[in-house]
PDB file of C-alpha atoms and ligand atoms in Angstrom:
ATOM      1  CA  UNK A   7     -15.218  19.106 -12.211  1.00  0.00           C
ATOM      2  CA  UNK A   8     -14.046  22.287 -10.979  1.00  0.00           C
ATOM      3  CA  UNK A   9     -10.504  23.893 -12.466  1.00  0.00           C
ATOM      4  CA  UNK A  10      -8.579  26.420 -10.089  1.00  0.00           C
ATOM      5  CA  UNK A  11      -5.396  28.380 -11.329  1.00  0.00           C
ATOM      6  CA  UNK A  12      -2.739  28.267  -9.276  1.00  0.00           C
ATOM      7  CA  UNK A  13       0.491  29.956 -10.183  1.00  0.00           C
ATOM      8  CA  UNK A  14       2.387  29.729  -6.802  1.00  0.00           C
ATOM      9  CA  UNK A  15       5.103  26.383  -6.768  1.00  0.00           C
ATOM     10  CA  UNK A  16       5.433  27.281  -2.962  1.00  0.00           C
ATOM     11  CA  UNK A  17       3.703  27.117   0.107  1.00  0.00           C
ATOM     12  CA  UNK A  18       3.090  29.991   1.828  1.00  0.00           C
ATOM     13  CA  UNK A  19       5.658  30.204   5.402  1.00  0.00           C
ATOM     14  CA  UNK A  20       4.958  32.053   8.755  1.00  0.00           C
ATOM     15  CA  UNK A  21       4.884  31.555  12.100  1.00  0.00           C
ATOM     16  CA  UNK A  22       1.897  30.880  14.601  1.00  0.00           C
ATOM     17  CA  UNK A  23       2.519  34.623  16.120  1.00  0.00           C
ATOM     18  CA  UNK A  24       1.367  35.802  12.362  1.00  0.00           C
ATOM     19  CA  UNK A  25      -1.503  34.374  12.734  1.00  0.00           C
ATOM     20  CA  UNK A  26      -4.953  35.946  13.800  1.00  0.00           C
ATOM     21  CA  UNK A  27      -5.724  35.627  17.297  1.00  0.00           C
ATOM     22  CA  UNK A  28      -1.960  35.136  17.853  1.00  0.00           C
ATOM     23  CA  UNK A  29      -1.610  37.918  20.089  1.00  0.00           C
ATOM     24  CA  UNK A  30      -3.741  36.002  22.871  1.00  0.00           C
ATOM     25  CA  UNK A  31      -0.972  33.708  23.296  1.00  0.00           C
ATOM     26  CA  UNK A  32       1.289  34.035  26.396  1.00  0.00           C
ATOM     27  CA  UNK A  33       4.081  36.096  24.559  1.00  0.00           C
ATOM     28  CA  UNK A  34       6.535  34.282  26.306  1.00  0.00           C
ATOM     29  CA  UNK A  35       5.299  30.575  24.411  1.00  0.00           C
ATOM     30  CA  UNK A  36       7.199  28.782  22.635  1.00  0.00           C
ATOM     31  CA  UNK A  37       4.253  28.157  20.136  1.00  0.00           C
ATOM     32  CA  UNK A  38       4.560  31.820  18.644  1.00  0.00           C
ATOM     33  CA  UNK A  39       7.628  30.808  16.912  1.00  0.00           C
ATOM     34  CA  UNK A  40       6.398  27.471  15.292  1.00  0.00           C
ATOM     35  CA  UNK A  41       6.591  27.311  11.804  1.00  0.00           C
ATOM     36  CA  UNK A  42       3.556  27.022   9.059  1.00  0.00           C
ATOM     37  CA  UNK A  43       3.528  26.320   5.841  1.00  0.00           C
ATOM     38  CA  UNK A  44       0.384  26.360   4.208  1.00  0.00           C
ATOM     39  CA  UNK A  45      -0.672  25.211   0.506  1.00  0.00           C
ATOM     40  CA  UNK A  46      -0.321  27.572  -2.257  1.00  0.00           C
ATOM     41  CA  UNK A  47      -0.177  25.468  -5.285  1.00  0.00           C
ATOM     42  CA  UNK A  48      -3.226  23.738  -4.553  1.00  0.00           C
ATOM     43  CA  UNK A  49      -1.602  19.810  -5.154  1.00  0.00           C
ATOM     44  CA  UNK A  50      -1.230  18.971  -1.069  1.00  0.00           C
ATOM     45  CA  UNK A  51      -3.098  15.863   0.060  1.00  0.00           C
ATOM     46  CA  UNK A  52      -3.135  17.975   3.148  1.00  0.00           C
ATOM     47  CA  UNK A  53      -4.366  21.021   2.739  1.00  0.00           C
ATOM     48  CA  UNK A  54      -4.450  23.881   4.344  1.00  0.00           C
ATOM     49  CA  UNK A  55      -0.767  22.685   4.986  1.00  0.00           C
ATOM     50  CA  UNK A  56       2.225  21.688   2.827  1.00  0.00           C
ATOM     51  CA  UNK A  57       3.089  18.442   2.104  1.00  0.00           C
ATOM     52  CA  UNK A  58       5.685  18.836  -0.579  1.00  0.00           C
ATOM     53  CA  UNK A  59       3.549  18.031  -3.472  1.00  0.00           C
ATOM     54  CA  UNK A  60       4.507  21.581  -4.699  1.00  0.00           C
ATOM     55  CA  UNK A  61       8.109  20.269  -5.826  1.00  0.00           C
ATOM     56  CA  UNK A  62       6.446  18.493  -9.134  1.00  0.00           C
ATOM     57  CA  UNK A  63       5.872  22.501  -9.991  1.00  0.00           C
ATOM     58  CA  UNK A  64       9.252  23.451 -10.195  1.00  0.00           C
ATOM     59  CA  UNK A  65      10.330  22.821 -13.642  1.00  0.00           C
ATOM     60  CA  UNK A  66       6.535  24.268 -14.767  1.00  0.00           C
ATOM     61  CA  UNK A  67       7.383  26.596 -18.053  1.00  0.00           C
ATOM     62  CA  UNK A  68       4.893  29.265 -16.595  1.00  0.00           C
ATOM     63  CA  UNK A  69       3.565  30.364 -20.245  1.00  0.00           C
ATOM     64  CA  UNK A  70       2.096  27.048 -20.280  1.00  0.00           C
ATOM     65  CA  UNK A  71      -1.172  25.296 -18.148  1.00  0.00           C
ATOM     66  CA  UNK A  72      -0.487  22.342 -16.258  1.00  0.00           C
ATOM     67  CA  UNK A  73      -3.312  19.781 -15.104  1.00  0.00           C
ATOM     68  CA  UNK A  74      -2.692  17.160 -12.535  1.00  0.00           C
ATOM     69  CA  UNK A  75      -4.394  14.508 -11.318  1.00  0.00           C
ATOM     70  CA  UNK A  76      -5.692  13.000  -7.884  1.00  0.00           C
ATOM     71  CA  UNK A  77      -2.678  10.732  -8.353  1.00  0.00           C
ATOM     72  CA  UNK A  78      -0.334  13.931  -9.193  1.00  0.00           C
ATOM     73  CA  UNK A  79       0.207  12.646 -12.497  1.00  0.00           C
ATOM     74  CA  UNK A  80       0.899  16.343 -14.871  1.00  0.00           C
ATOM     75  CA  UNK A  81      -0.944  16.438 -18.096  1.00  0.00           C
ATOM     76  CA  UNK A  82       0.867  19.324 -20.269  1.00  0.00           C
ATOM     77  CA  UNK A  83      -1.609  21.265 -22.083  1.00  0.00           C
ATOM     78  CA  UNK A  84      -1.098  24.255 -25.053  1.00  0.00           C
ATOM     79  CA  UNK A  85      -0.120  27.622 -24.097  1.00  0.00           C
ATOM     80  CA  UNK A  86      -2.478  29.908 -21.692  1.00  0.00           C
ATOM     81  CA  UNK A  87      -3.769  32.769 -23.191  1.00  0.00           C
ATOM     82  CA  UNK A  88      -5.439  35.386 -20.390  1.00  0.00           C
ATOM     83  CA  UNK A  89      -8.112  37.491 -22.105  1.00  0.00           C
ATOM     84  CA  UNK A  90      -6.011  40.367 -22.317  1.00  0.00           C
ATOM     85  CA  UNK A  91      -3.324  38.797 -24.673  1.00  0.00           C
ATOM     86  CA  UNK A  92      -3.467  39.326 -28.355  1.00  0.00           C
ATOM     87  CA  UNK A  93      -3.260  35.692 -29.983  1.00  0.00           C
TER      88      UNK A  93
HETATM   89  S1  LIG B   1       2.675  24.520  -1.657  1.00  0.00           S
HETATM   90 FE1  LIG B   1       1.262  23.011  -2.176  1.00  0.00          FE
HETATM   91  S2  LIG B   1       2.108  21.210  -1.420  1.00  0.00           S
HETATM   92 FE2  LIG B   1       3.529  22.709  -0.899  1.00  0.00          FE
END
């Protein structure tokens, strides 16, 4: 089992022309203006791209940690402490 923080509850947006190796498009293509959305909260079936999942995050209180699991089912845990908080 491996845990990974996430604290984003939103993908990530550009376009293809933000991307590297964008600039050996044809700068007239239509493909420079597609959007992206890539995974930032780390629940997407899909990953590296959105697929929504990130809307069960929304109503997160962020001085608690969340777990979810392969079945996006959220498990509500005590309050996170970082190392640098005084308890
Ligand atoms: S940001 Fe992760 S599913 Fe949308």
């Amino acid at each position: 089992m491996r845990m990974v923080n996430h604290e984003r509850t939103s993908p990530y947006k550009m376009k293809v022309r933000d991307l590297p190796g964008a600039e050996r498009l044809d700068p007239n293509s239509k493909l420079l203006d597609l959007p992206l959305e890539f995974c930032a909260c780390g629940l997407s079936q899909n990953k590296p791209f959105c697929d929504d999942s990130h809307r069960i995050t929304k109503d997160e209180d962020p001085s608690q940690i969340y777990i979810y699991s392969e079945s996006k089912e959220r498990i509500k845990s005590g309050k996170f402490y970082r190392p640098e908080d005084k308890i």
